[in-house]
Amino acid sequence: ILLIDDEKNLLRVVSLSLSKQGFLVDTAINAEKGLGLFLEKRHEVILCDLKLDGMNGIDLLSEVRGFDKDVIFIIITAFGNIEQAV
């Protein structure tokens, strides 16, 4: 699992929780670093925040889809609305 979020505490807590469940987790503090990690390792699942500095989660989704159309990509946010969800 590749976990991408600009909140360091969230990265630490979610990564630890997923690791305890038996998942291998890599983390990135922004989309650009996350894309680099994905290109190096090709993760099966990406869990990404919507709002990030620089490239946002939607932009990253588009980039990743150019390399792998089958990867599971989940976007999370604390600031969502119906329009963004759709």
mmCIF file of N, CA and C in Angstrom:
data_model
loop_
_atom_site.group_PDB
_atom_site.id
_atom_site.type_symbol
_atom_site.label_atom_id
_atom_site.label_comp_id
_atom_site.label_asym_id
_atom_site.label_seq_id
_atom_site.Cartn_x
_atom_site.Cartn_y
_atom_site.Cartn_z
ATOM 1 N N ILE A 1 0.857 -1.177 0.000
ATOM 2 C CA ILE A 1 0.000 0.000 0.000
ATOM 3 C C ILE A 1 0.893 1.227 0.000
ATOM 4 N N LEU A 2 0.562 2.180 -0.841
ATOM 5 C CA LEU A 2 1.235 3.465 -0.850
ATOM 6 C C LEU A 2 0.286 4.485 -0.238
ATOM 7 N N LEU A 3 0.698 5.090 0.844
ATOM 8 C CA LEU A 3 -0.103 6.060 1.582
ATOM 9 C C LEU A 3 0.490 7.449 1.347
ATOM 10 N N ILE A 4 -0.329 8.368 0.839
ATOM 11 C CA ILE A 4 0.148 9.714 0.516
ATOM 12 C C ILE A 4 -0.728 10.735 1.231
ATOM 13 N N ASP A 5 -0.102 11.539 2.089
ATOM 14 C CA ASP A 5 -0.820 12.581 2.820
ATOM 15 C C ASP A 5 0.187 13.602 3.316
ATOM 16 N N ASP A 6 -0.228 14.852 3.404
ATOM 17 C CA ASP A 6 0.672 15.901 3.875
ATOM 18 C C ASP A 6 0.665 16.041 5.397
ATOM 19 N N GLU A 7 -0.151 15.272 6.067
ATOM 20 C CA GLU A 7 -0.191 15.277 7.530
ATOM 21 C C GLU A 7 0.685 14.148 8.065
ATOM 22 N N LYS A 8 1.825 14.508 8.642
ATOM 23 C CA LYS A 8 2.782 13.500 9.105
ATOM 24 C C LYS A 8 2.187 12.578 10.172
ATOM 25 N N ASN A 9 1.380 13.130 11.063
ATOM 26 C CA ASN A 9 0.773 12.296 12.105
ATOM 27 C C ASN A 9 -0.172 11.255 11.509
ATOM 28 N N LEU A 10 -0.960 11.656 10.527
ATOM 29 C CA LEU A 10 -1.871 10.717 9.870
ATOM 30 C C LEU A 10 -1.074 9.621 9.171
ATOM 31 N N LEU A 11 0.003 10.004 8.481
ATOM 32 C CA LEU A 11 0.841 9.003 7.824
ATOM 33 C C LEU A 11 1.346 7.976 8.830
ATOM 34 N N ARG A 12 1.818 8.456 9.968
ATOM 35 C CA ARG A 12 2.379 7.568 10.977
ATOM 36 C C ARG A 12 1.315 6.635 11.554
ATOM 37 N N VAL A 13 0.169 7.186 11.935
ATOM 38 C CA VAL A 13 -0.884 6.395 12.572
ATOM 39 C C VAL A 13 -1.481 5.372 11.605
ATOM 40 N N VAL A 14 -1.821 5.801 10.399
ATOM 41 C CA VAL A 14 -2.438 4.881 9.435
ATOM 42 C C VAL A 14 -1.432 3.829 8.983
ATOM 43 N N SER A 15 -0.196 4.248 8.761
ATOM 44 C CA SER A 15 0.840 3.306 8.356
ATOM 45 C C SER A 15 1.048 2.235 9.424
ATOM 46 N N LEU A 16 1.124 2.638 10.669
ATOM 47 C CA LEU A 16 1.296 1.696 11.770
ATOM 48 C C LEU A 16 0.109 0.734 11.859
ATOM 49 N N SER A 17 -1.092 1.272 11.736
ATOM 50 C CA SER A 17 -2.293 0.451 11.798
ATOM 51 C C SER A 17 -2.328 -0.581 10.665
ATOM 52 N N LEU A 18 -2.018 -0.148 9.460
ATOM 53 C CA LEU A 18 -2.021 -1.070 8.318
ATOM 54 C C LEU A 18 -0.912 -2.112 8.450
ATOM 55 N N SER A 19 0.238 -1.684 8.943
ATOM 56 C CA SER A 19 1.352 -2.616 9.135
ATOM 57 C C SER A 19 0.996 -3.692 10.154
ATOM 58 N N LYS A 20 0.311 -3.297 11.219
ATOM 59 C CA LYS A 20 -0.118 -4.275 12.232
ATOM 60 C C LYS A 20 -1.104 -5.284 11.657
ATOM 61 N N GLN A 21 -1.808 -4.889 10.601
ATOM 62 C CA GLN A 21 -2.757 -5.791 9.935
ATOM 63 C C GLN A 21 -2.051 -6.706 8.934
ATOM 64 N N GLY A 22 -0.736 -6.513 8.775
ATOM 65 C CA GLY A 22 0.033 -7.364 7.885
ATOM 66 C C GLY A 22 0.343 -6.777 6.516
ATOM 67 N N PHE A 23 -0.047 -5.531 6.274
ATOM 68 C CA PHE A 23 0.225 -4.892 4.993
ATOM 69 C C PHE A 23 1.618 -4.269 4.975
ATOM 70 N N LEU A 24 2.248 -4.289 3.818
ATOM 71 C CA LEU A 24 3.491 -3.554 3.613
ATOM 72 C C LEU A 24 3.112 -2.157 3.167
ATOM 73 N N VAL A 25 3.615 -1.147 3.869
ATOM 74 C CA VAL A 25 3.184 0.229 3.623
ATOM 75 C C VAL A 25 4.386 1.122 3.355
ATOM 76 N N ASP A 26 4.291 1.900 2.283
ATOM 77 C CA ASP A 26 5.228 2.984 2.007
ATOM 78 C C ASP A 26 4.460 4.288 2.153
ATOM 79 N N THR A 27 5.140 5.336 2.574
ATOM 80 C CA THR A 27 4.474 6.620 2.762
ATOM 81 C C THR A 27 5.189 7.721 1.993
ATOM 82 N N ALA A 28 4.407 8.727 1.618
ATOM 83 C CA ALA A 28 4.949 9.913 0.957
ATOM 84 C C ALA A 28 4.206 11.137 1.476
ATOM 85 N N ILE A 29 4.929 12.235 1.649
ATOM 86 C CA ILE A 29 4.377 13.465 2.206
ATOM 87 C C ILE A 29 3.727 14.349 1.135
ATOM 88 N N ASN A 30 3.938 14.021 -0.149
ATOM 89 C CA ASN A 30 3.282 14.776 -1.227
ATOM 90 C C ASN A 30 3.129 13.885 -2.455
ATOM 91 N N ALA A 31 2.372 14.367 -3.423
ATOM 92 C CA ALA A 31 2.048 13.566 -4.606
ATOM 93 C C ALA A 31 3.277 13.278 -5.458
ATOM 94 N N GLU A 32 4.158 14.240 -5.572
ATOM 95 C CA GLU A 32 5.344 14.045 -6.392
ATOM 96 C C GLU A 32 6.216 12.918 -5.839
ATOM 97 N N LYS A 33 6.424 12.908 -4.529
ATOM 98 C CA LYS A 33 7.199 11.828 -3.914
ATOM 99 C C LYS A 33 6.447 10.507 -4.022
ATOM 100 N N GLY A 34 5.132 10.561 -3.871
ATOM 101 C CA GLY A 34 4.325 9.355 -4.010
ATOM 102 C C GLY A 34 4.422 8.764 -5.403
ATOM 103 N N LEU A 35 4.384 9.612 -6.421
ATOM 104 C CA LEU A 35 4.501 9.136 -7.798
ATOM 105 C C LEU A 35 5.856 8.482 -8.007
ATOM 106 N N GLY A 36 6.904 9.088 -7.465
ATOM 107 C CA GLY A 36 8.231 8.492 -7.576
ATOM 108 C C GLY A 36 8.292 7.117 -6.942
ATOM 109 N N LEU A 37 7.719 6.981 -5.739
ATOM 110 C CA LEU A 37 7.694 5.678 -5.075
ATOM 111 C C LEU A 37 6.892 4.663 -5.884
ATOM 112 N N PHE A 38 5.766 5.106 -6.435
ATOM 113 C CA PHE A 38 4.932 4.206 -7.231
ATOM 114 C C PHE A 38 5.682 3.721 -8.467
ATOM 115 N N LEU A 39 6.391 4.605 -9.126
ATOM 116 C CA LEU A 39 7.123 4.214 -10.330
ATOM 117 C C LEU A 39 8.268 3.261 -10.007
ATOM 118 N N GLU A 40 8.839 3.386 -8.816
ATOM 119 C CA GLU A 40 9.908 2.480 -8.388
ATOM 120 C C GLU A 40 9.377 1.096 -8.045
ATOM 121 N N LYS A 41 8.188 1.042 -7.423
ATOM 122 C CA LYS A 41 7.722 -0.193 -6.807
ATOM 123 C C LYS A 41 6.384 -0.721 -7.327
ATOM 124 N N ARG A 42 5.598 0.103 -7.984
ATOM 125 C CA ARG A 42 4.279 -0.294 -8.497
ATOM 126 C C ARG A 42 3.416 -0.958 -7.430
ATOM 127 N N HIS A 43 2.940 -0.188 -6.513
ATOM 128 C CA HIS A 43 2.075 -0.666 -5.430
ATOM 129 C C HIS A 43 0.738 -1.145 -5.977
ATOM 130 N N GLU A 44 0.092 -2.043 -5.256
ATOM 131 C CA GLU A 44 -1.216 -2.553 -5.663
ATOM 132 C C GLU A 44 -2.348 -1.616 -5.258
ATOM 133 N N VAL A 45 -2.140 -0.865 -4.170
ATOM 134 C CA VAL A 45 -3.165 0.043 -3.645
ATOM 135 C C VAL A 45 -2.505 1.376 -3.310
ATOM 136 N N ILE A 46 -3.181 2.458 -3.694
ATOM 137 C CA ILE A 46 -2.742 3.803 -3.319
ATOM 138 C C ILE A 46 -3.873 4.448 -2.536
ATOM 139 N N LEU A 47 -3.543 4.939 -1.367
ATOM 140 C CA LEU A 47 -4.482 5.663 -0.511
ATOM 141 C C LEU A 47 -3.947 7.084 -0.422
ATOM 142 N N CYS A 48 -4.672 8.045 -0.996
ATOM 143 C CA CYS A 48 -4.137 9.389 -1.194
ATOM 144 C C CYS A 48 -5.113 10.463 -0.736
ATOM 145 N N ASP A 49 -4.576 11.472 -0.079
ATOM 146 C CA ASP A 49 -5.375 12.631 0.310
ATOM 147 C C ASP A 49 -5.752 13.420 -0.940
ATOM 148 N N LEU A 50 -6.916 14.040 -0.924
ATOM 149 C CA LEU A 50 -7.360 14.864 -2.045
ATOM 150 C C LEU A 50 -6.566 16.162 -2.116
ATOM 151 N N LYS A 51 -6.448 16.828 -0.976
ATOM 152 C CA LYS A 51 -5.783 18.131 -0.946
ATOM 153 C C LYS A 51 -4.336 17.981 -0.500
ATOM 154 N N LEU A 52 -3.435 18.256 -1.440
ATOM 155 C CA LEU A 52 -2.003 18.198 -1.173
ATOM 156 C C LEU A 52 -1.365 19.453 -1.769
ATOM 157 N N ASP A 53 -0.246 19.853 -1.219
ATOM 158 C CA ASP A 53 0.494 20.956 -1.829
ATOM 159 C C ASP A 53 1.045 20.493 -3.164
ATOM 160 N N GLY A 54 1.059 21.380 -4.135
ATOM 161 C CA GLY A 54 1.525 20.994 -5.471
ATOM 162 C C GLY A 54 0.452 20.195 -6.175
ATOM 163 N N MET A 55 0.808 19.030 -6.656
ATOM 164 C CA MET A 55 -0.140 18.158 -7.337
ATOM 165 C C MET A 55 -1.139 17.609 -6.322
ATOM 166 N N ASN A 56 -2.445 17.699 -6.632
ATOM 167 C CA ASN A 56 -3.455 17.169 -5.705
ATOM 168 C C ASN A 56 -3.753 15.703 -6.028
ATOM 169 N N GLY A 57 -4.634 15.109 -5.245
ATOM 170 C CA GLY A 57 -4.946 13.693 -5.402
ATOM 171 C C GLY A 57 -5.556 13.338 -6.749
ATOM 172 N N ILE A 58 -6.392 14.204 -7.281
ATOM 173 C CA ILE A 58 -7.015 13.948 -8.597
ATOM 174 C C ILE A 58 -5.960 13.987 -9.699
ATOM 175 N N ASP A 59 -5.058 14.969 -9.616
ATOM 176 C CA ASP A 59 -3.975 15.049 -10.600
ATOM 177 C C ASP A 59 -3.084 13.811 -10.529
ATOM 178 N N LEU A 60 -2.803 13.367 -9.307
ATOM 179 C CA LEU A 60 -1.981 12.179 -9.145
ATOM 180 C C LEU A 60 -2.682 10.946 -9.712
ATOM 181 N N LEU A 61 -3.971 10.844 -9.477
ATOM 182 C CA LEU A 61 -4.743 9.730 -10.039
ATOM 183 C C LEU A 61 -4.570 9.688 -11.557
ATOM 184 N N SER A 62 -4.666 10.833 -12.208
ATOM 185 C CA SER A 62 -4.493 10.896 -13.663
ATOM 186 C C SER A 62 -3.101 10.447 -14.084
ATOM 187 N N GLU A 63 -2.095 10.882 -13.351
ATOM 188 C CA GLU A 63 -0.716 10.484 -13.654
ATOM 189 C C GLU A 63 -0.535 8.975 -13.498
ATOM 190 N N VAL A 64 -1.014 8.438 -12.392
ATOM 191 C CA VAL A 64 -0.864 7.007 -12.118
ATOM 192 C C VAL A 64 -1.581 6.180 -13.171
ATOM 193 N N ARG A 65 -2.770 6.608 -13.567
ATOM 194 C CA ARG A 65 -3.542 5.870 -14.581
ATOM 195 C C ARG A 65 -2.784 5.787 -15.905
ATOM 196 N N GLY A 66 -1.904 6.753 -16.175
ATOM 197 C CA GLY A 66 -1.084 6.694 -17.383
ATOM 198 C C GLY A 66 -0.088 5.545 -17.362
ATOM 199 N N PHE A 67 0.251 5.070 -16.176
ATOM 200 C CA PHE A 67 1.201 3.968 -16.019
ATOM 201 C C PHE A 67 0.521 2.640 -15.692
ATOM 202 N N ASP A 68 -0.594 2.712 -14.975
ATOM 203 C CA ASP A 68 -1.255 1.490 -14.522
ATOM 204 C C ASP A 68 -2.756 1.767 -14.365
ATOM 205 N N LYS A 69 -3.533 1.206 -15.248
ATOM 206 C CA LYS A 69 -4.984 1.436 -15.214
ATOM 207 C C LYS A 69 -5.703 0.554 -14.188
ATOM 208 N N ASP A 70 -4.997 -0.431 -13.624
ATOM 209 C CA ASP A 70 -5.634 -1.395 -12.737
ATOM 210 C C ASP A 70 -5.366 -1.167 -11.252
ATOM 211 N N VAL A 71 -4.443 -0.289 -10.911
ATOM 212 C CA VAL A 71 -4.116 -0.080 -9.507
ATOM 213 C C VAL A 71 -5.347 0.458 -8.774
ATOM 214 N N ILE A 72 -5.553 -0.026 -7.562
ATOM 215 C CA ILE A 72 -6.655 0.473 -6.731
ATOM 216 C C ILE A 72 -6.220 1.814 -6.164
ATOM 217 N N PHE A 73 -6.971 2.859 -6.448
ATOM 218 C CA PHE A 73 -6.618 4.221 -6.037
ATOM 219 C C PHE A 73 -7.786 4.778 -5.230
ATOM 220 N N ILE A 74 -7.551 5.015 -3.952
ATOM 221 C CA ILE A 74 -8.586 5.508 -3.052
ATOM 222 C C ILE A 74 -8.216 6.918 -2.617
ATOM 223 N N ILE A 75 -9.121 7.856 -2.830
ATOM 224 C CA ILE A 75 -8.895 9.245 -2.431
ATOM 225 C C ILE A 75 -9.661 9.512 -1.143
ATOM 226 N N ILE A 76 -8.958 10.088 -0.178
ATOM 227 C CA ILE A 76 -9.567 10.439 1.106
ATOM 228 C C ILE A 76 -9.461 11.946 1.301
ATOM 229 N N THR A 77 -10.358 12.507 2.104
ATOM 230 C CA THR A 77 -10.281 13.926 2.414
ATOM 231 C C THR A 77 -11.111 14.236 3.648
ATOM 232 N N ALA A 78 -10.687 15.265 4.341
ATOM 233 C CA ALA A 78 -11.459 15.772 5.475
ATOM 234 C C ALA A 78 -12.311 16.963 5.045
ATOM 235 N N PHE A 79 -12.179 17.368 3.779
ATOM 236 C CA PHE A 79 -12.840 18.575 3.290
ATOM 237 C C PHE A 79 -13.739 18.298 2.095
ATOM 238 N N GLY A 80 -14.300 17.118 2.005
ATOM 239 C CA GLY A 80 -15.062 16.730 0.832
ATOM 240 C C GLY A 80 -16.453 17.320 0.762
ATOM 241 N N ASN A 81 -17.006 17.272 -0.429
ATOM 242 C CA ASN A 81 -18.397 17.635 -0.665
ATOM 243 C C ASN A 81 -18.949 16.695 -1.721
ATOM 244 N N ILE A 82 -20.222 16.761 -1.966
ATOM 245 C CA ILE A 82 -20.883 15.852 -2.917
ATOM 246 C C ILE A 82 -20.282 15.991 -4.305
ATOM 247 N N GLU A 83 -20.062 17.209 -4.761
ATOM 248 C CA GLU A 83 -19.519 17.433 -6.102
ATOM 249 C C GLU A 83 -18.154 16.765 -6.273
ATOM 250 N N GLN A 84 -17.276 16.913 -5.282
ATOM 251 C CA GLN A 84 -15.959 16.271 -5.364
ATOM 252 C C GLN A 84 -16.077 14.758 -5.319
ATOM 253 N N ALA A 85 -16.980 14.251 -4.518
ATOM 254 C CA ALA A 85 -17.131 12.805 -4.419
ATOM 255 C C ALA A 85 -17.583 12.199 -5.731
ATOM 256 N N VAL A 86 -18.484 12.870 -6.403
ATOM 257 C CA VAL A 86 -18.980 12.364 -7.687
ATOM 258 C C VAL A 86 -17.906 12.483 -8.721
#
